[in-house]
């Protein structure tokens, strides 16, 4: 995941910290919100 241009902003943020990516992005959203 070096090129994040095609990923949503929340997946871009999460890929930087190498956190698990949920299929619907709910986990990522909750992590990004907190």
PDB file of C-alpha atoms in Angstrom:
ATOM      1  CA  UNK A   1       0.000   0.000   0.000  1.00  0.00           C
ATOM      2  CA  UNK A   2       2.491   2.605  -1.070  1.00  0.00           C
ATOM      3  CA  UNK A   3       0.223   4.322  -3.553  1.00  0.00           C
ATOM      4  CA  UNK A   4      -2.817   5.422  -1.547  1.00  0.00           C
ATOM      5  CA  UNK A   5      -4.242   7.611  -4.301  1.00  0.00           C
ATOM      6  CA  UNK A   6      -7.008   5.122  -5.030  1.00  0.00           C
ATOM      7  CA  UNK A   7      -7.891   4.561  -1.381  1.00  0.00           C
ATOM      8  CA  UNK A   8     -10.413   6.593   0.647  1.00  0.00           C
ATOM      9  CA  UNK A   9      -8.909   9.076   3.099  1.00  0.00           C
ATOM     10  CA  UNK A  10      -9.598   6.835   6.089  1.00  0.00           C
ATOM     11  CA  UNK A  11      -7.836   3.888   4.479  1.00  0.00           C
ATOM     12  CA  UNK A  12      -4.892   6.150   3.668  1.00  0.00           C
ATOM     13  CA  UNK A  13      -4.608   7.160   7.318  1.00  0.00           C
ATOM     14  CA  UNK A  14      -4.966   3.612   8.590  1.00  0.00           C
ATOM     15  CA  UNK A  15      -2.432   2.170   6.147  1.00  0.00           C
ATOM     16  CA  UNK A  16       0.192   4.520   7.536  1.00  0.00           C
ATOM     17  CA  UNK A  17      -0.228   3.060  11.025  1.00  0.00           C
ATOM     18  CA  UNK A  18      -0.628  -0.466   9.602  1.00  0.00           C
ATOM     19  CA  UNK A  19      -3.943  -0.975  11.361  1.00  0.00           C
ATOM     20  CA  UNK A  20      -6.460  -3.615  10.232  1.00  0.00           C
ATOM     21  CA  UNK A  21      -8.735  -2.514   7.407  1.00  0.00           C
ATOM     22  CA  UNK A  22     -12.397  -3.467   7.689  1.00  0.00           C
ATOM     23  CA  UNK A  23     -14.353  -4.282   4.533  1.00  0.00           C
ATOM     24  CA  UNK A  24     -16.974  -1.605   5.221  1.00  0.00           C
ATOM     25  CA  UNK A  25     -14.493   0.778   6.813  1.00  0.00           C
ATOM     26  CA  UNK A  26     -16.433   0.995  10.076  1.00  0.00           C
ATOM     27  CA  UNK A  27     -13.410   0.052  12.175  1.00  0.00           C
ATOM     28  CA  UNK A  28     -11.221   2.547  10.375  1.00  0.00           C
ATOM     29  CA  UNK A  29     -13.783   5.300  10.828  1.00  0.00           C
ATOM     30  CA  UNK A  30     -14.074   4.643  14.560  1.00  0.00           C
ATOM     31  CA  UNK A  31     -10.285   4.663  14.900  1.00  0.00           C
ATOM     32  CA  UNK A  32      -9.907   7.850  12.893  1.00  0.00           C
ATOM     33  CA  UNK A  33     -12.686   9.564  14.843  1.00  0.00           C
ATOM     34  CA  UNK A  34     -11.143   8.820  18.238  1.00  0.00           C
TER      35      UNK A  34
END
